[in-house]
Amino acid sequence: KAAFRDAARLRGPLLFLVAGDELIVDRKATDRFFAALGPQVVKQSHLFPAARHEMHSDLGREQVLAQLTAWLDAQLKVRAFTSLHPAR
């Protein structure tokens, strides 16, 4: 309950890698939490339909790790740009 209550206070960027064949985490709760994040949050969500709970070590992990790597690269580029060109 506290996580949902405080979701709008979080700052990003946030990446949700969602397993479509998840048996441990409530997918609907994950979707609700993602939706509850405030508009100030830079967020992305990616569904991997055949993935299970440990996507990083499951079959198809290459796609999961590629998505994570691409997102991290993008975030590093944004941070590098903003550190070189601070807002005035």
PDB file of N, CA and C in Angstrom:
ATOM      1  N   LYS A   1       0.821  -1.190   0.000  1.00  0.00           N
ATOM      2  CA  LYS A   1       0.000   0.000   0.000  1.00  0.00           C
ATOM      3  C   LYS A   1       0.869   1.260   0.000  1.00  0.00           C
ATOM      4  N   ALA A   2       1.943   1.224   0.768  1.00  0.00           N
ATOM      5  CA  ALA A   2       2.813   2.395   0.853  1.00  0.00           C
ATOM      6  C   ALA A   2       3.459   2.690  -0.499  1.00  0.00           C
ATOM      7  N   ALA A   3       3.819   1.653  -1.230  1.00  0.00           N
ATOM      8  CA  ALA A   3       4.443   1.857  -2.540  1.00  0.00           C
ATOM      9  C   ALA A   3       3.488   2.589  -3.476  1.00  0.00           C
ATOM     10  N   PHE A   4       2.234   2.197  -3.484  1.00  0.00           N
ATOM     11  CA  PHE A   4       1.259   2.867  -4.343  1.00  0.00           C
ATOM     12  C   PHE A   4       1.003   4.288  -3.863  1.00  0.00           C
ATOM     13  N   ARG A   5       0.959   4.474  -2.555  1.00  0.00           N
ATOM     14  CA  ARG A   5       0.727   5.802  -2.000  1.00  0.00           C
ATOM     15  C   ARG A   5       1.857   6.761  -2.368  1.00  0.00           C
ATOM     16  N   ASP A   6       3.076   6.254  -2.369  1.00  0.00           N
ATOM     17  CA  ASP A   6       4.239   7.104  -2.613  1.00  0.00           C
ATOM     18  C   ASP A   6       4.717   7.097  -4.059  1.00  0.00           C
ATOM     19  N   ALA A   7       4.046   6.398  -4.940  1.00  0.00           N
ATOM     20  CA  ALA A   7       4.499   6.261  -6.329  1.00  0.00           C
ATOM     21  C   ALA A   7       4.673   7.614  -7.005  1.00  0.00           C
ATOM     22  N   ALA A   8       3.788   8.528  -6.766  1.00  0.00           N
ATOM     23  CA  ALA A   8       3.854   9.838  -7.429  1.00  0.00           C
ATOM     24  C   ALA A   8       5.050  10.667  -6.956  1.00  0.00           C
ATOM     25  N   ARG A   9       5.665  10.272  -5.841  1.00  0.00           N
ATOM     26  CA  ARG A   9       6.822  11.007  -5.323  1.00  0.00           C
ATOM     27  C   ARG A   9       8.138  10.540  -5.932  1.00  0.00           C
ATOM     28  N   LEU A  10       8.121   9.411  -6.614  1.00  0.00           N
ATOM     29  CA  LEU A  10       9.352   8.884  -7.202  1.00  0.00           C
ATOM     30  C   LEU A  10       9.826   9.753  -8.352  1.00  0.00           C
ATOM     31  N   ARG A  11      11.108   9.738  -8.575  1.00  0.00           N
ATOM     32  CA  ARG A  11      11.722  10.427  -9.704  1.00  0.00           C
ATOM     33  C   ARG A  11      12.360   9.356 -10.580  1.00  0.00           C
ATOM     34  N   GLY A  12      12.532   9.665 -11.803  1.00  0.00           N
ATOM     35  CA  GLY A  12      13.060   8.679 -12.738  1.00  0.00           C
ATOM     36  C   GLY A  12      14.504   8.936 -13.050  1.00  0.00           C
ATOM     37  N   PRO A  13      14.959   8.309 -14.021  1.00  0.00           N
ATOM     38  CA  PRO A  13      14.243   7.449 -14.958  1.00  0.00           C
ATOM     39  C   PRO A  13      14.046   6.031 -14.398  1.00  0.00           C
ATOM     40  N   LEU A  14      12.968   5.404 -14.833  1.00  0.00           N
ATOM     41  CA  LEU A  14      12.638   4.056 -14.385  1.00  0.00           C
ATOM     42  C   LEU A  14      12.373   3.156 -15.586  1.00  0.00           C
ATOM     43  N   LEU A  15      12.867   1.943 -15.511  1.00  0.00           N
ATOM     44  CA  LEU A  15      12.631   0.945 -16.544  1.00  0.00           C
ATOM     45  C   LEU A  15      11.960  -0.259 -15.911  1.00  0.00           C
ATOM     46  N   PHE A  16      10.837  -0.659 -16.471  1.00  0.00           N
ATOM     47  CA  PHE A  16      10.136  -1.857 -16.026  1.00  0.00           C
ATOM     48  C   PHE A  16      10.311  -2.913 -17.107  1.00  0.00           C
ATOM     49  N   LEU A  17      10.936  -4.017 -16.759  1.00  0.00           N
ATOM     50  CA  LEU A  17      11.048  -5.173 -17.639  1.00  0.00           C
ATOM     51  C   LEU A  17      10.078  -6.206 -17.089  1.00  0.00           C
ATOM     52  N   VAL A  18       9.023  -6.457 -17.820  1.00  0.00           N
ATOM     53  CA  VAL A  18       7.893  -7.233 -17.306  1.00  0.00           C
ATOM     54  C   VAL A  18       7.841  -8.606 -17.960  1.00  0.00           C
ATOM     55  N   ALA A  19       7.785  -9.623 -17.121  1.00  0.00           N
ATOM     56  CA  ALA A  19       7.681 -11.003 -17.602  1.00  0.00           C
ATOM     57  C   ALA A  19       6.215 -11.338 -17.851  1.00  0.00           C
ATOM     58  N   GLY A  20       5.934 -11.776 -19.051  1.00  0.00           N
ATOM     59  CA  GLY A  20       4.557 -12.109 -19.412  1.00  0.00           C
ATOM     60  C   GLY A  20       4.061 -13.403 -18.802  1.00  0.00           C
ATOM     61  N   ASP A  21       4.979 -14.334 -18.512  1.00  0.00           N
ATOM     62  CA  ASP A  21       4.609 -15.621 -17.925  1.00  0.00           C
ATOM     63  C   ASP A  21       5.035 -15.663 -16.461  1.00  0.00           C
ATOM     64  N   GLU A  22       4.828 -14.548 -15.781  1.00  0.00           N
ATOM     65  CA  GLU A  22       5.238 -14.361 -14.390  1.00  0.00           C
ATOM     66  C   GLU A  22       4.333 -15.151 -13.454  1.00  0.00           C
ATOM     67  N   LEU A  23       4.951 -15.886 -12.524  1.00  0.00           N
ATOM     68  CA  LEU A  23       4.187 -16.661 -11.550  1.00  0.00           C
ATOM     69  C   LEU A  23       4.358 -16.140 -10.126  1.00  0.00           C
ATOM     70  N   ILE A  24       5.261 -15.181  -9.914  1.00  0.00           N
ATOM     71  CA  ILE A  24       5.561 -14.697  -8.563  1.00  0.00           C
ATOM     72  C   ILE A  24       5.035 -13.281  -8.346  1.00  0.00           C
ATOM     73  N   VAL A  25       5.317 -12.384  -9.272  1.00  0.00           N
ATOM     74  CA  VAL A  25       4.911 -10.984  -9.134  1.00  0.00           C
ATOM     75  C   VAL A  25       3.569 -10.775  -9.824  1.00  0.00           C
ATOM     76  N   ASP A  26       2.687 -10.043  -9.176  1.00  0.00           N
ATOM     77  CA  ASP A  26       1.354  -9.758  -9.721  1.00  0.00           C
ATOM     78  C   ASP A  26       1.487  -8.749 -10.869  1.00  0.00           C
ATOM     79  N   ARG A  27       1.262  -9.213 -12.064  1.00  0.00           N
ATOM     80  CA  ARG A  27       1.423  -8.367 -13.256  1.00  0.00           C
ATOM     81  C   ARG A  27       0.461  -7.187 -13.245  1.00  0.00           C
ATOM     82  N   LYS A  28      -0.771  -7.407 -12.818  1.00  0.00           N
ATOM     83  CA  LYS A  28      -1.741  -6.304 -12.777  1.00  0.00           C
ATOM     84  C   LYS A  28      -1.294  -5.239 -11.777  1.00  0.00           C
ATOM     85  N   ALA A  29      -0.728  -5.667 -10.657  1.00  0.00           N
ATOM     86  CA  ALA A  29      -0.227  -4.701  -9.677  1.00  0.00           C
ATOM     87  C   ALA A  29       0.951  -3.919 -10.259  1.00  0.00           C
ATOM     88  N   THR A  30       1.797  -4.589 -11.021  1.00  0.00           N
ATOM     89  CA  THR A  30       2.911  -3.910 -11.683  1.00  0.00           C
ATOM     90  C   THR A  30       2.388  -2.854 -12.641  1.00  0.00           C
ATOM     91  N   ASP A  31       1.386  -3.214 -13.431  1.00  0.00           N
ATOM     92  CA  ASP A  31       0.793  -2.266 -14.380  1.00  0.00           C
ATOM     93  C   ASP A  31       0.152  -1.080 -13.655  1.00  0.00           C
ATOM     94  N   ARG A  32      -0.523  -1.351 -12.545  1.00  0.00           N
ATOM     95  CA  ARG A  32      -1.147  -0.265 -11.765  1.00  0.00           C
ATOM     96  C   ARG A  32      -0.080   0.660 -11.172  1.00  0.00           C
ATOM     97  N   PHE A  33       1.001   0.071 -10.670  1.00  0.00           N
ATOM     98  CA  PHE A  33       2.075   0.884 -10.096  1.00  0.00           C
ATOM     99  C   PHE A  33       2.713   1.762 -11.176  1.00  0.00           C
ATOM    100  N   PHE A  34       2.960   1.198 -12.341  1.00  0.00           N
ATOM    101  CA  PHE A  34       3.528   1.963 -13.448  1.00  0.00           C
ATOM    102  C   PHE A  34       2.621   3.131 -13.792  1.00  0.00           C
ATOM    103  N   ALA A  35       1.324   2.879 -13.845  1.00  0.00           N
ATOM    104  CA  ALA A  35       0.360   3.934 -14.155  1.00  0.00           C
ATOM    105  C   ALA A  35       0.291   4.983 -13.044  1.00  0.00           C
ATOM    106  N   ALA A  36       0.558   4.580 -11.807  1.00  0.00           N
ATOM    107  CA  ALA A  36       0.470   5.500 -10.669  1.00  0.00           C
ATOM    108  C   ALA A  36       1.663   6.449 -10.568  1.00  0.00           C
ATOM    109  N   LEU A  37       2.725   6.146 -11.286  1.00  0.00           N
ATOM    110  CA  LEU A  37       3.891   7.035 -11.251  1.00  0.00           C
ATOM    111  C   LEU A  37       3.493   8.395 -11.797  1.00  0.00           C
ATOM    112  N   GLY A  38       3.995   9.421 -11.194  1.00  0.00           N
ATOM    113  CA  GLY A  38       3.630  10.773 -11.590  1.00  0.00           C
ATOM    114  C   GLY A  38       4.130  11.141 -12.977  1.00  0.00           C
ATOM    115  N   PRO A  39       3.584  12.208 -13.530  1.00  0.00           N
ATOM    116  CA  PRO A  39       3.968  12.647 -14.877  1.00  0.00           C
ATOM    117  C   PRO A  39       5.410  13.149 -14.946  1.00  0.00           C
ATOM    118  N   GLN A  40       6.029  13.440 -13.818  1.00  0.00           N
ATOM    119  CA  GLN A  40       7.409  13.898 -13.797  1.00  0.00           C
ATOM    120  C   GLN A  40       8.398  12.762 -14.038  1.00  0.00           C
ATOM    121  N   VAL A  41       7.924  11.528 -13.984  1.00  0.00           N
ATOM    122  CA  VAL A  41       8.806  10.371 -14.092  1.00  0.00           C
ATOM    123  C   VAL A  41       9.009   9.982 -15.556  1.00  0.00           C
ATOM    124  N   VAL A  42      10.262   9.935 -15.963  1.00  0.00           N
ATOM    125  CA  VAL A  42      10.608   9.377 -17.261  1.00  0.00           C
ATOM    126  C   VAL A  42      10.588   7.869 -17.056  1.00  0.00           C
ATOM    127  N   LYS A  43       9.688   7.195 -17.750  1.00  0.00           N
ATOM    128  CA  LYS A  43       9.509   5.768 -17.504  1.00  0.00           C
ATOM    129  C   LYS A  43       9.271   5.023 -18.807  1.00  0.00           C
ATOM    130  N   GLN A  44       9.704   3.784 -18.801  1.00  0.00           N
ATOM    131  CA  GLN A  44       9.465   2.882 -19.921  1.00  0.00           C
ATOM    132  C   GLN A  44       9.119   1.524 -19.363  1.00  0.00           C
ATOM    133  N   SER A  45       8.265   0.816 -20.075  1.00  0.00           N
ATOM    134  CA  SER A  45       7.903  -0.541 -19.697  1.00  0.00           C
ATOM    135  C   SER A  45       7.983  -1.416 -20.939  1.00  0.00           C
ATOM    136  N   HIS A  46       8.586  -2.574 -20.778  1.00  0.00           N
ATOM    137  CA  HIS A  46       8.714  -3.519 -21.886  1.00  0.00           C
ATOM    138  C   HIS A  46       8.244  -4.879 -21.417  1.00  0.00           C
ATOM    139  N   LEU A  47       7.322  -5.447 -22.162  1.00  0.00           N
ATOM    140  CA  LEU A  47       6.778  -6.768 -21.860  1.00  0.00           C
ATOM    141  C   LEU A  47       7.503  -7.817 -22.683  1.00  0.00           C
ATOM    142  N   PHE A  48       7.897  -8.873 -22.022  1.00  0.00           N
ATOM    143  CA  PHE A  48       8.488 -10.035 -22.672  1.00  0.00           C
ATOM    144  C   PHE A  48       7.513 -11.189 -22.451  1.00  0.00           C
ATOM    145  N   PRO A  49       6.632 -11.445 -23.417  1.00  0.00           N
ATOM    146  CA  PRO A  49       5.500 -12.364 -23.230  1.00  0.00           C
ATOM    147  C   PRO A  49       5.866 -13.767 -22.737  1.00  0.00           C
ATOM    148  N   ALA A  50       6.950 -14.332 -23.214  1.00  0.00           N
ATOM    149  CA  ALA A  50       7.296 -15.706 -22.839  1.00  0.00           C
ATOM    150  C   ALA A  50       8.205 -15.788 -21.615  1.00  0.00           C
ATOM    151  N   ALA A  51       8.624 -14.639 -21.094  1.00  0.00           N
ATOM    152  CA  ALA A  51       9.589 -14.624 -19.989  1.00  0.00           C
ATOM    153  C   ALA A  51       8.919 -14.947 -18.656  1.00  0.00           C
ATOM    154  N   ARG A  52       9.738 -15.514 -17.783  1.00  0.00           N
ATOM    155  CA  ARG A  52       9.298 -15.790 -16.417  1.00  0.00           C
ATOM    156  C   ARG A  52      10.035 -14.860 -15.454  1.00  0.00           C
ATOM    157  N   HIS A  53       9.953 -15.157 -14.176  1.00  0.00           N
ATOM    158  CA  HIS A  53      10.425 -14.256 -13.123  1.00  0.00           C
ATOM    159  C   HIS A  53      11.892 -13.833 -13.290  1.00  0.00           C
ATOM    160  N   GLU A  54      12.796 -14.746 -13.539  1.00  0.00           N
ATOM    161  CA  GLU A  54      14.216 -14.401 -13.659  1.00  0.00           C
ATOM    162  C   GLU A  54      14.590 -14.232 -15.122  1.00  0.00           C
ATOM    163  N   MET A  55      14.119 -13.147 -15.702  1.00  0.00           N
ATOM    164  CA  MET A  55      14.305 -12.918 -17.130  1.00  0.00           C
ATOM    165  C   MET A  55      15.768 -12.861 -17.538  1.00  0.00           C
ATOM    166  N   HIS A  56      16.610 -12.369 -16.661  1.00  0.00           N
ATOM    167  CA  HIS A  56      18.034 -12.219 -16.983  1.00  0.00           C
ATOM    168  C   HIS A  56      18.757 -13.560 -17.107  1.00  0.00           C
ATOM    169  N   SER A  57      18.139 -14.644 -16.610  1.00  0.00           N
ATOM    170  CA  SER A  57      18.786 -15.957 -16.715  1.00  0.00           C
ATOM    171  C   SER A  57      17.864 -16.988 -17.367  1.00  0.00           C
ATOM    172  N   ASP A  58      16.797 -16.548 -17.967  1.00  0.00           N
ATOM    173  CA  ASP A  58      15.809 -17.414 -18.602  1.00  0.00           C
ATOM    174  C   ASP A  58      16.115 -17.529 -20.098  1.00  0.00           C
ATOM    175  N   LEU A  59      15.423 -18.454 -20.757  1.00  0.00           N
ATOM    176  CA  LEU A  59      15.504 -18.513 -22.212  1.00  0.00           C
ATOM    177  C   LEU A  59      15.038 -17.172 -22.765  1.00  0.00           C
ATOM    178  N   GLY A  60      15.700 -16.675 -23.774  1.00  0.00           N
ATOM    179  CA  GLY A  60      15.349 -15.373 -24.322  1.00  0.00           C
ATOM    180  C   GLY A  60      15.992 -14.218 -23.594  1.00  0.00           C
ATOM    181  N   ARG A  61      16.918 -14.514 -22.701  1.00  0.00           N
ATOM    182  CA  ARG A  61      17.558 -13.456 -21.900  1.00  0.00           C
ATOM    183  C   ARG A  61      18.310 -12.447 -22.764  1.00  0.00           C
ATOM    184  N   GLU A  62      18.715 -12.881 -23.961  1.00  0.00           N
ATOM    185  CA  GLU A  62      19.443 -11.971 -24.840  1.00  0.00           C
ATOM    186  C   GLU A  62      18.607 -10.739 -25.171  1.00  0.00           C
ATOM    187  N   GLN A  63      17.311 -10.932 -25.425  1.00  0.00           N
ATOM    188  CA  GLN A  63      16.425  -9.799 -25.735  1.00  0.00           C
ATOM    189  C   GLN A  63      16.253  -8.899 -24.511  1.00  0.00           C
ATOM    190  N   VAL A  64      16.140  -9.512 -23.351  1.00  0.00           N
ATOM    191  CA  VAL A  64      15.984  -8.738 -22.113  1.00  0.00           C
ATOM    192  C   VAL A  64      17.236  -7.902 -21.864  1.00  0.00           C
ATOM    193  N   LEU A  65      18.391  -8.542 -21.962  1.00  0.00           N
ATOM    194  CA  LEU A  65      19.639  -7.829 -21.711  1.00  0.00           C
ATOM    195  C   LEU A  65      19.910  -6.772 -22.778  1.00  0.00           C
ATOM    196  N   ALA A  66      19.511  -7.042 -24.012  1.00  0.00           N
ATOM    197  CA  ALA A  66      19.665  -6.038 -25.075  1.00  0.00           C
ATOM    198  C   ALA A  66      18.795  -4.825 -24.785  1.00  0.00           C
ATOM    199  N   GLN A  67      17.570  -5.041 -24.314  1.00  0.00           N
ATOM    200  CA  GLN A  67      16.681  -3.924 -23.984  1.00  0.00           C
ATOM    201  C   GLN A  67      17.248  -3.118 -22.820  1.00  0.00           C
ATOM    202  N   LEU A  68      17.733  -3.813 -21.808  1.00  0.00           N
ATOM    203  CA  LEU A  68      18.331  -3.148 -20.657  1.00  0.00           C
ATOM    204  C   LEU A  68      19.559  -2.334 -21.074  1.00  0.00           C
ATOM    205  N   THR A  69      20.414  -2.914 -21.887  1.00  0.00           N
ATOM    206  CA  THR A  69      21.619  -2.228 -22.349  1.00  0.00           C
ATOM    207  C   THR A  69      21.261  -0.985 -23.164  1.00  0.00           C
ATOM    208  N   ALA A  70      20.300  -1.109 -24.065  1.00  0.00           N
ATOM    209  CA  ALA A  70      19.888   0.041 -24.881  1.00  0.00           C
ATOM    210  C   ALA A  70      19.338   1.151 -24.001  1.00  0.00           C
ATOM    211  N   TRP A  71      18.539   0.797 -22.999  1.00  0.00           N
ATOM    212  CA  TRP A  71      17.958   1.802 -22.101  1.00  0.00           C
ATOM    213  C   TRP A  71      19.061   2.485 -21.289  1.00  0.00           C
ATOM    214  N   LEU A  72      19.988   1.697 -20.757  1.00  0.00           N
ATOM    215  CA  LEU A  72      21.087   2.284 -19.986  1.00  0.00           C
ATOM    216  C   LEU A  72      21.942   3.202 -20.858  1.00  0.00           C
ATOM    217  N   ASP A  73      22.230   2.772 -22.074  1.00  0.00           N
ATOM    218  CA  ASP A  73      22.995   3.628 -22.995  1.00  0.00           C
ATOM    219  C   ASP A  73      22.279   4.954 -23.224  1.00  0.00           C
ATOM    220  N   ALA A  74      20.980   4.890 -23.443  1.00  0.00           N
ATOM    221  CA  ALA A  74      20.198   6.116 -23.671  1.00  0.00           C
ATOM    222  C   ALA A  74      20.245   7.022 -22.442  1.00  0.00           C
ATOM    223  N   GLN A  75      20.131   6.444 -21.254  1.00  0.00           N
ATOM    224  CA  GLN A  75      20.163   7.247 -20.035  1.00  0.00           C
ATOM    225  C   GLN A  75      21.523   7.897 -19.835  1.00  0.00           C
ATOM    226  N   LEU A  76      22.576   7.170 -20.138  1.00  0.00           N
ATOM    227  CA  LEU A  76      23.929   7.734 -20.006  1.00  0.00           C
ATOM    228  C   LEU A  76      24.142   8.877 -20.982  1.00  0.00           C
ATOM    229  N   LYS A  77      23.606   8.755 -22.184  1.00  0.00           N
ATOM    230  CA  LYS A  77      23.727   9.832 -23.168  1.00  0.00           C
ATOM    231  C   LYS A  77      22.976  11.076 -22.704  1.00  0.00           C
ATOM    232  N   VAL A  78      21.794  10.882 -22.146  1.00  0.00           N
ATOM    233  CA  VAL A  78      21.013  12.012 -21.636  1.00  0.00           C
ATOM    234  C   VAL A  78      21.769  12.693 -20.507  1.00  0.00           C
ATOM    235  N   ARG A  79      22.299  11.913 -19.591  1.00  0.00           N
ATOM    236  CA  ARG A  79      23.040  12.495 -18.465  1.00  0.00           C
ATOM    237  C   ARG A  79      24.308  13.200 -18.936  1.00  0.00           C
ATOM    238  N   ALA A  80      25.000  12.610 -19.888  1.00  0.00           N
ATOM    239  CA  ALA A  80      26.211  13.258 -20.410  1.00  0.00           C
ATOM    240  C   ALA A  80      25.860  14.578 -21.077  1.00  0.00           C
ATOM    241  N   PHE A  81      24.785  14.598 -21.867  1.00  0.00           N
ATOM    242  CA  PHE A  81      24.377  15.823 -22.547  1.00  0.00           C
ATOM    243  C   PHE A  81      23.980  16.894 -21.535  1.00  0.00           C
ATOM    244  N   THR A  82      23.169  16.501 -20.530  1.00  0.00           N
ATOM    245  CA  THR A  82      22.709  17.507 -19.564  1.00  0.00           C
ATOM    246  C   THR A  82      23.844  18.007 -18.677  1.00  0.00           C
ATOM    247  N   SER A  83      24.864  17.171 -18.455  1.00  0.00           N
ATOM    248  CA  SER A  83      25.992  17.666 -17.657  1.00  0.00           C
ATOM    249  C   SER A  83      26.865  18.627 -18.473  1.00  0.00           C
ATOM    250  N   LEU A  84      26.901  18.413 -19.795  1.00  0.00           N
ATOM    251  CA  LEU A  84      27.660  19.332 -20.644  1.00  0.00           C
ATOM    252  C   LEU A  84      26.889  20.595 -20.999  1.00  0.00           C
ATOM    253  N   HIS A  85      25.560  20.495 -20.972  1.00  0.00           N
ATOM    254  CA  HIS A  85      24.678  21.617 -21.343  1.00  0.00           C
ATOM    255  C   HIS A  85      23.637  21.831 -20.247  1.00  0.00           C
ATOM    256  N   PRO A  86      24.040  22.313 -19.082  1.00  0.00           N
ATOM    257  CA  PRO A  86      23.078  22.502 -17.989  1.00  0.00           C
ATOM    258  C   PRO A  86      22.010  23.537 -18.359  1.00  0.00           C
ATOM    259  N   ALA A  87      20.818  23.315 -17.803  1.00  0.00           N
ATOM    260  CA  ALA A  87      19.724  24.268 -18.023  1.00  0.00           C
ATOM    261  C   ALA A  87      20.086  25.594 -17.373  1.00  0.00           C
ATOM    262  N   ARG A  88      19.665  26.649 -18.035  1.00  0.00           N
ATOM    263  CA  ARG A  88      19.995  27.999 -17.501  1.00  0.00           C
ATOM    264  C   ARG A  88      18.819  28.611 -16.833  1.00  0.00           C
TER     265      ARG A  88
END
